[in-house]
Amino acid sequence: EEEVSEKEAYAPQQAAAPKTYKVKAGDTLSQIAKDIYGKASKWTLIYEANAAKIKDPNRVIEGTILEIPALEEVESKYAK
C-alpha cells in the first residue's frame, strides 16, 4: 500500500473548472470547452447549463456570463 502524506491527501486531484466564464469576442462554445475541459466535444455541457441564455449554440454573445458546470458533477450525474 502506498503511503500518502497528509498534504497530498487533501490536495485537489484536478484543478476545478471556474464557476462562470465571461464570453469574449470570437469565442465559441467548443473553444471555451476545450480551454476549460480540455475537449471541444464537451461544449454541450456548457450549452445545457446555459440554454436559457444562449439562443443559438453557434453564436454566443460577447459579455454573456456562462455558468460552467464542474466536469466531475456532470459525469457523475449521467453515470447513474
MMTF fields as JSON, N, C-alpha, C and O atoms, coordinates in Angstrom:
{
  "mmtfVersion": "1.0.0",
  "mmtfProducer": "UNKNOWN",
  "numBonds": 319,
  "numAtoms": 320,
  "numGroups": 80,
  "numChains": 1,
  "numModels": 1,
  "chainsPerModel": [1],
  "groupsPerChain": [80],
  "chainIdList": ["A"],
  "bondAtomList": [4, 2, 8, 6, 12, 10, 16, 14, 20, 18, 24, 22, 28, 26, 32, 30, 36, 34, 40, 38, 44, 42, 48, 46, 52, 50, 56, 54, 60, 58, 64, 62, 68, 66, 72, 70, 76, 74, 80, 78, 84, 82, 88, 86, 92, 90, 96, 94, 100, 98, 104, 102, 108, 106, 112, 110, 116, 114, 120, 118, 124, 122, 128, 126, 132, 130, 136, 134, 140, 138, 144, 142, 148, 146, 152, 150, 156, 154, 160, 158, 164, 162, 168, 166, 172, 170, 176, 174, 180, 178, 184, 182, 188, 186, 192, 190, 196, 194, 200, 198, 204, 202, 208, 206, 212, 210, 216, 214, 220, 218, 224, 222, 228, 226, 232, 230, 236, 234, 240, 238, 244, 242, 248, 246, 252, 250, 256, 254, 260, 258, 264, 262, 268, 266, 272, 270, 276, 274, 280, 278, 284, 282, 288, 286, 292, 290, 296, 294, 300, 298, 304, 302, 308, 306, 312, 310, 316, 314],
  "bondOrderList": [1, 1, 1, 1, 1, 1, 1, 1, 1, 1, 1, 1, 1, 1, 1, 1, 1, 1, 1, 1, 1, 1, 1, 1, 1, 1, 1, 1, 1, 1, 1, 1, 1, 1, 1, 1, 1, 1, 1, 1, 1, 1, 1, 1, 1, 1, 1, 1, 1, 1, 1, 1, 1, 1, 1, 1, 1, 1, 1, 1, 1, 1, 1, 1, 1, 1, 1, 1, 1, 1, 1, 1, 1, 1, 1, 1, 1, 1, 1],
  "groupList": [{"groupName": "GLU", "atomNameList": ["N", "CA", "C", "O"], "elementList": ["N", "C", "C", "O"], "formalChargeList": [0, 0, 0, 0], "bondAtomList": [1, 0, 2, 1, 3, 2], "bondOrderList": [1, 1, 2], "singleLetterCode": "E", "chemCompType": "L-PEPTIDE LINKING"}, {"groupName": "VAL", "atomNameList": ["N", "CA", "C", "O"], "elementList": ["N", "C", "C", "O"], "formalChargeList": [0, 0, 0, 0], "bondAtomList": [1, 0, 2, 1, 3, 2], "bondOrderList": [1, 1, 2], "singleLetterCode": "V", "chemCompType": "L-PEPTIDE LINKING"}, {"groupName": "SER", "atomNameList": ["N", "CA", "C", "O"], "elementList": ["N", "C", "C", "O"], "formalChargeList": [0, 0, 0, 0], "bondAtomList": [1, 0, 2, 1, 3, 2], "bondOrderList": [1, 1, 2], "singleLetterCode": "S", "chemCompType": "L-PEPTIDE LINKING"}, {"groupName": "LYS", "atomNameList": ["N", "CA", "C", "O"], "elementList": ["N", "C", "C", "O"], "formalChargeList": [0, 0, 0, 0], "bondAtomList": [1, 0, 2, 1, 3, 2], "bondOrderList": [1, 1, 2], "singleLetterCode": "K", "chemCompType": "L-PEPTIDE LINKING"}, {"groupName": "ALA", "atomNameList": ["N", "CA", "C", "O"], "elementList": ["N", "C", "C", "O"], "formalChargeList": [0, 0, 0, 0], "bondAtomList": [1, 0, 2, 1, 3, 2], "bondOrderList": [1, 1, 2], "singleLetterCode": "A", "chemCompType": "L-PEPTIDE LINKING"}, {"groupName": "TYR", "atomNameList": ["N", "CA", "C", "O"], "elementList": ["N", "C", "C", "O"], "formalChargeList": [0, 0, 0, 0], "bondAtomList": [1, 0, 2, 1, 3, 2], "bondOrderList": [1, 1, 2], "singleLetterCode": "Y", "chemCompType": "L-PEPTIDE LINKING"}, {"groupName": "PRO", "atomNameList": ["N", "CA", "C", "O"], "elementList": ["N", "C", "C", "O"], "formalChargeList": [0, 0, 0, 0], "bondAtomList": [1, 0, 2, 1, 3, 2], "bondOrderList": [1, 1, 2], "singleLetterCode": "P", "chemCompType": "L-PEPTIDE LINKING"}, {"groupName": "GLN", "atomNameList": ["N", "CA", "C", "O"], "elementList": ["N", "C", "C", "O"], "formalChargeList": [0, 0, 0, 0], "bondAtomList": [1, 0, 2, 1, 3, 2], "bondOrderList": [1, 1, 2], "singleLetterCode": "Q", "chemCompType": "L-PEPTIDE LINKING"}, {"groupName": "THR", "atomNameList": ["N", "CA", "C", "O"], "elementList": ["N", "C", "C", "O"], "formalChargeList": [0, 0, 0, 0], "bondAtomList": [1, 0, 2, 1, 3, 2], "bondOrderList": [1, 1, 2], "singleLetterCode": "T", "chemCompType": "L-PEPTIDE LINKING"}, {"groupName": "GLY", "atomNameList": ["N", "CA", "C", "O"], "elementList": ["N", "C", "C", "O"], "formalChargeList": [0, 0, 0, 0], "bondAtomList": [1, 0, 2, 1, 3, 2], "bondOrderList": [1, 1, 2], "singleLetterCode": "G", "chemCompType": "PEPTIDE LINKING"}, {"groupName": "ASP", "atomNameList": ["N", "CA", "C", "O"], "elementList": ["N", "C", "C", "O"], "formalChargeList": [0, 0, 0, 0], "bondAtomList": [1, 0, 2, 1, 3, 2], "bondOrderList": [1, 1, 2], "singleLetterCode": "D", "chemCompType": "L-PEPTIDE LINKING"}, {"groupName": "LEU", "atomNameList": ["N", "CA", "C", "O"], "elementList": ["N", "C", "C", "O"], "formalChargeList": [0, 0, 0, 0], "bondAtomList": [1, 0, 2, 1, 3, 2], "bondOrderList": [1, 1, 2], "singleLetterCode": "L", "chemCompType": "L-PEPTIDE LINKING"}, {"groupName": "ILE", "atomNameList": ["N", "CA", "C", "O"], "elementList": ["N", "C", "C", "O"], "formalChargeList": [0, 0, 0, 0], "bondAtomList": [1, 0, 2, 1, 3, 2], "bondOrderList": [1, 1, 2], "singleLetterCode": "I", "chemCompType": "L-PEPTIDE LINKING"}, {"groupName": "TRP", "atomNameList": ["N", "CA", "C", "O"], "elementList": ["N", "C", "C", "O"], "formalChargeList": [0, 0, 0, 0], "bondAtomList": [1, 0, 2, 1, 3, 2], "bondOrderList": [1, 1, 2], "singleLetterCode": "W", "chemCompType": "L-PEPTIDE LINKING"}, {"groupName": "ASN", "atomNameList": ["N", "CA", "C", "O"], "elementList": ["N", "C", "C", "O"], "formalChargeList": [0, 0, 0, 0], "bondAtomList": [1, 0, 2, 1, 3, 2], "bondOrderList": [1, 1, 2], "singleLetterCode": "N", "chemCompType": "L-PEPTIDE LINKING"}, {"groupName": "ARG", "atomNameList": ["N", "CA", "C", "O"], "elementList": ["N", "C", "C", "O"], "formalChargeList": [0, 0, 0, 0], "bondAtomList": [1, 0, 2, 1, 3, 2], "bondOrderList": [1, 1, 2], "singleLetterCode": "R", "chemCompType": "L-PEPTIDE LINKING"}],
  "groupTypeList": [0, 0, 0, 1, 2, 0, 3, 0, 4, 5, 4, 6, 7, 7, 4, 4, 4, 6, 3, 8, 5, 3, 1, 3, 4, 9, 10, 8, 11, 2, 7, 12, 4, 3, 10, 12, 5, 9, 3, 4, 2, 3, 13, 8, 11, 12, 5, 0, 4, 14, 4, 4, 3, 12, 3, 10, 6, 14, 15, 1, 12, 0, 9, 8, 12, 11, 0, 12, 6, 4, 11, 0, 0, 1, 0, 2, 3, 5, 4, 3],
  "groupIdList": [1, 2, 3, 4, 5, 6, 7, 8, 9, 10, 11, 12, 13, 14, 15, 16, 17, 18, 19, 20, 21, 22, 23, 24, 25, 26, 27, 28, 29, 30, 31, 32, 33, 34, 35, 36, 37, 38, 39, 40, 41, 42, 43, 44, 45, 46, 47, 48, 49, 50, 51, 52, 53, 54, 55, 56, 57, 58, 59, 60, 61, 62, 63, 64, 65, 66, 67, 68, 69, 70, 71, 72, 73, 74, 75, 76, 77, 78, 79, 80],
  "secStructList": [7, 7, 7, 7, 7, 2, 2, 2, 2, 2, 1, 7, 1, 1, 7, 7, 7, 7, 1, 3, 3, 3, 7, 7, 6, 6, 7, 7, 2, 2, 2, 2, 2, 2, 2, 2, 2, 1, 7, 4, 4, 4, 2, 2, 2, 2, 2, 2, 2, 6, 6, 6, 6, 7, 1, 5, 6, 6, 5, 7, 7, 6, 6, 7, 3, 3, 3, 7, 7, 7, 2, 2, 2, 2, 2, 2, 2, 2, 2, 7],
  "xCoordList": [0.852, 0.0, 0.884, 1.852, 0.536, 1.324, 0.954, -0.225, 1.947, 1.676, 1.479, 2.197, 0.511, 0.223, 0.372, -0.19, 1.131, 1.3, -0.028, -0.906, -0.155, -1.388, -1.642, -2.784, -0.577, -0.705, -1.266, -2.147, -0.768, -1.238, -2.673, -3.444, -3.027, -4.364, -5.451, -6.558, -5.134, -6.135, -5.976, -6.763, -4.973, -4.769, -5.801, -6.128, -6.312, -7.267, -6.584, -5.439, -7.276, -6.709, -6.623, -5.759, -7.513, -7.571, -8.009, -8.809, -7.486, -7.889, -9.386, -9.877, -10.096, -11.539, -11.819, -11.11, -12.846, -13.25, -13.803, -14.41, -13.595, -14.189, -15.706, -16.281, -16.35, -17.803, -18.53, -19.616, -17.909, -18.513, -17.436, -16.239, -17.898, -16.987, -17.659, -18.822, -16.929, -17.467, -17.028, -15.835, -18.009, -17.734, -17.004, -17.393, -15.924, -15.137, -15.452, -15.992, -15.113, -15.326, -14.648, -13.485, -15.372, -14.802, -14.893, -14.534, -15.367, -15.485, -16.558, -17.556, -16.328, -17.341, -17.47, -16.563, -18.601, -18.78, -17.732, -17.239, -17.384, -16.385, -15.006, -14.251, -14.667, -13.37, -13.324, -12.314, -14.417, -14.492, -14.36, -13.63, -15.071, -14.999, -13.586, -13.107, -12.918, -11.551, -10.631, -9.791, -10.779, -9.946, -10.191, -9.251, -11.449, -11.797, -11.674, -11.091, -12.226, -12.271, -11.187, -10.935, -10.543, -9.527, -10.092, -9.342, -11.405, -12.042, -13.142, -14.071, -13.026, -14.034, -15.398, -16.43, -15.402, -16.657, -17.538, -18.705, -16.999, -17.762, -18.59, -19.17, -18.646, -19.387, -20.85, -21.46, -21.419, -22.831, -23.11, -24.21, -22.116, -22.294, -22.52, -23.375, -21.736, -21.866, -23.198, -23.896, -23.542, -24.804, -25.997, -26.884, -26.018, -27.14, -27.285, -28.4, -26.167, -26.207, -26.654, -27.036, -26.601, -26.901, -27.934, -27.976, -28.764, -29.722, -30.633, -31.029, -30.96, -31.828, -31.136, -31.8, -29.799, -29.039, -28.557, -28.195, -28.549, -27.978, -29.092, -29.65, -29.412, -30.466, -29.949, -30.665, -28.716, -28.113, -26.75, -25.861, -26.561, -25.278, -24.096, -22.941, -24.38, -23.305, -22.864, -21.856, -23.632, -23.307, -23.532, -24.669, -22.451, -22.583, -22.268, -21.335, -23.049, -22.954, -21.842, -21.777, -20.974, -19.883, -20.459, -21.449, -19.829, -20.262, -21.206, -21.45, -21.738, -22.622, -21.821, -20.707, -22.39, -21.748, -22.334, -23.521, -21.487, -21.925, -21.6, -20.537, -22.518, -22.278, -21.481, -21.847, -20.399, -19.56, -19.707, -19.221, -20.38, -20.529, -19.205, -18.409, -18.965, -17.765, -17.91, -18.95, -16.906, -16.953, -17.29, -18.046, -16.736, -16.986, -18.464, -19.017, -19.113, -20.528, -21.365, -22.269, -21.086, -21.856, -21.688, -22.667, -20.453, -20.2, -20.842, -21.349, -20.828, -21.44, -22.965, -23.617, -23.53, -24.968, -25.434, -26.486, -24.647, -25.019, -24.533, -24.96, -23.657, -23.101, -24.078, -23.923, -25.073, -26.018, -26.962, -27.814],
  "yCoordList": [-1.193, 0.0, 1.239, 1.335, 2.163, 3.388, 4.385, 4.604, 4.973, 5.982, 7.343, 7.708, 8.074, 9.405, 10.392, 10.198, 11.448, 12.445, 13.154, 13.17, 13.737, 14.452, 15.583, 15.833, 16.259, 17.36, 16.854, 17.49, 15.728, 15.168, 14.672, 14.794, 14.12, 13.556, 14.626, 14.343, 15.837, 16.902, 17.852, 18.786, 17.622, 18.477, 18.118, 16.943, 19.098, 18.768, 17.909, 18.167, 16.909, 15.994, 16.637, 16.286, 17.563, 18.206, 19.652, 19.94, 20.533, 21.938, 22.044, 21.515, 22.716, 22.867, 23.855, 24.848, 23.57, 24.477, 25.756, 25.707, 26.895, 28.123, 27.995, 27.292, 28.665, 28.569, 29.347, 28.965, 30.449, 31.244, 31.629, 31.574, 32.018, 32.442, 33.571, 33.46, 34.657, 35.79, 35.644, 35.606, 35.562, 35.361, 36.564, 37.713, 36.268, 37.305, 37.276, 36.296, 38.342, 38.412, 37.233, 36.935, 36.568, 35.455, 34.11, 33.097, 34.064, 32.796, 31.907, 32.39, 30.613, 29.621, 28.687, 28.593, 27.996, 27.052, 25.953, 25.524, 25.491, 24.424, 24.909, 24.153, 26.159, 26.698, 26.885, 26.594, 27.37, 27.531, 26.163, 26.015, 25.159, 23.802, 23.242, 22.594, 23.487, 22.991, 23.653, 22.982, 24.956, 25.686, 25.213, 25.098, 24.942, 24.607, 23.111, 22.71, 22.295, 20.851, 20.065, 18.901, 20.716, 20.001, 19.275, 18.656, 19.344, 18.692, 19.588, 19.964, 19.922, 20.761, 20.079, 20.749, 18.757, 17.998, 18.154, 17.762, 18.71, 18.904, 20.199, 20.589, 20.867, 22.131, 21.971, 22.916, 20.792, 20.586, 20.731, 21.121, 20.418, 20.569, 22.039, 22.376, 22.898, 24.345, 24.835, 25.627, 24.362, 24.777, 24.366, 25.178, 23.106, 22.621, 23.401, 23.637, 23.796, 24.558, 26.002, 26.688, 26.459, 27.868, 28.04, 29.091, 27.039, 27.069, 28.304, 28.817, 28.775, 29.95, 31.229, 32.192, 31.237, 32.431, 32.377, 33.405, 31.177, 31.0, 30.638, 29.542, 31.568, 31.302, 30.373, 29.478, 30.587, 29.795, 29.316, 30.136, 27.99, 27.494, 27.791, 27.689, 28.154, 28.503, 29.955, 30.359, 30.742, 32.156, 32.549, 32.736, 32.671, 33.136, 34.627, 35.087, 35.36, 36.816, 37.273, 36.863, 38.127, 38.701, 39.363, 40.09, 39.104, 39.697, 38.809, 39.068, 37.762, 36.838, 36.103, 35.645, 35.997, 35.256, 33.843, 33.647, 32.875, 31.481, 30.752, 30.953, 29.913, 29.021, 27.846, 27.264, 27.499, 26.387, 25.246, 25.337, 24.165, 23.043, 22.331, 22.208, 21.86, 21.076, 19.748, 19.097, 19.349, 18.136, 16.911, 16.043, 16.84, 15.694, 15.584, 14.484, 16.72, 16.727, 16.244, 15.43, 16.723, 16.369, 14.888, 14.196, 14.4, 12.997, 12.066, 11.006, 12.446, 11.588, 11.595, 10.596, 12.7, 12.814, 11.851, 11.223, 11.745, 10.896, 9.46, 8.584, 9.209, 7.865, 6.939, 5.718, 7.522, 6.716, 5.91, 5.182],
  "zCoordList": [0.0, 0.0, 0.0, 0.755, -0.847, -0.984, 0.109, 0.386, 0.714, 1.736, 1.078, 0.147, 1.568, 1.047, 2.193, 3.271, 1.95, 3.008, 3.248, 2.386, 4.432, 4.76, 3.763, 3.376, 3.354, 2.403, 1.07, 0.491, 0.586, -0.681, -0.582, -1.533, 0.556, 0.738, 0.616, 0.159, 1.021, 0.988, -0.193, -0.348, -1.017, -2.193, -3.255, -3.42, -3.97, -5.031, -6.094, -6.465, -6.572, -7.556, -8.941, -9.746, -9.204, -10.511, -10.289, -9.399, -11.09, -10.958, -11.232, -12.229, -10.364, -10.542, -11.669, -11.833, -12.43, -13.5, -12.868, -11.799, -13.526, -12.989, -12.971, -13.802, -12.037, -11.908, -13.0, -13.435, -13.435, -14.51, -15.52, -15.237, -16.699, -17.758, -18.516, -18.904, -18.726, -19.49, -20.938, -21.238, -21.832, -23.251, -23.822, -23.61, -24.56, -25.234, -26.733, -27.244, -27.414, -28.858, -29.543, -29.271, -30.425, -31.175, -30.487, -31.086, -29.235, -28.519, -29.146, -29.681, -29.067, -29.426, -28.235, -27.408, -28.151, -27.041, -27.092, -26.049, -28.29, -28.379, -27.948, -27.337, -28.259, -27.834, -26.314, -25.674, -25.753, -24.298, -23.629, -22.649, -24.163, -23.601, -23.7, -22.769, -24.818, -24.983, -23.959, -23.359, -23.755, -22.793, -21.356, -20.57, -21.015, -19.639, -19.35, -18.342, -20.241, -20.002, -20.731, -20.42, -21.712, -22.482, -23.696, -24.451, -23.892, -25.041, -25.594, -24.879, -26.869, -27.515, -27.545, -27.544, -27.572, -27.657, -26.413, -26.431, -25.354, -24.114, -24.151, -23.138, -25.314, -25.417, -25.024, -24.525, -25.239, -24.921, -23.431, -23.04, -22.594, -21.144, -20.792, -19.973, -21.429, -21.185, -21.75, -21.116, -22.937, -23.558, -22.696, -22.434, -22.254, -21.449, -20.141, -19.675, -19.557, -18.298, -18.509, -17.561, -19.773, -20.074, -21.174, -21.814, -21.409, -22.515, -22.473, -23.52, -21.28, -21.166, -21.641, -22.025, -21.613, -22.005, -23.447, -24.021, -24.041, -25.373, -26.353, -26.293, -27.259, -28.24, -29.338, -29.788, -29.762, -30.834, -30.361, -30.132, -30.205, -29.696, -30.622, -30.208, -31.861, -32.795, -32.671, -33.251, -31.905, -31.721, -30.273, -29.839, -29.536, -28.156, -28.138, -28.796, -27.387, -27.364, -26.426, -25.268, -26.951, -26.155, -24.907, -24.98, -23.761, -22.498, -21.695, -20.516, -22.328, -21.61, -20.535, -20.787, -19.35, -18.267, -18.269, -18.008, -18.566, -18.636, -17.339, -16.751, -16.903, -15.771, -16.319, -17.34, -15.645, -16.083, -15.082, -13.955, -15.497, -14.561, -14.352, -15.283, -13.13, -12.852, -13.578, -13.475, -14.292, -15.092, -14.244, -14.679, -13.043, -12.174, -11.827, -11.81, -11.548, -11.189, -12.355, -12.168, -13.543, -14.724, -15.041, -15.32, -15.0, -15.318, -14.296, -14.663, -13.017, -12.003, -12.143, -11.84, -12.593, -12.795, -13.901, -13.782, -14.964, -16.081, -15.933, -16.686, -14.985, -14.8, -14.068, -14.098, -13.418, -12.626, -13.509, -12.999]
}
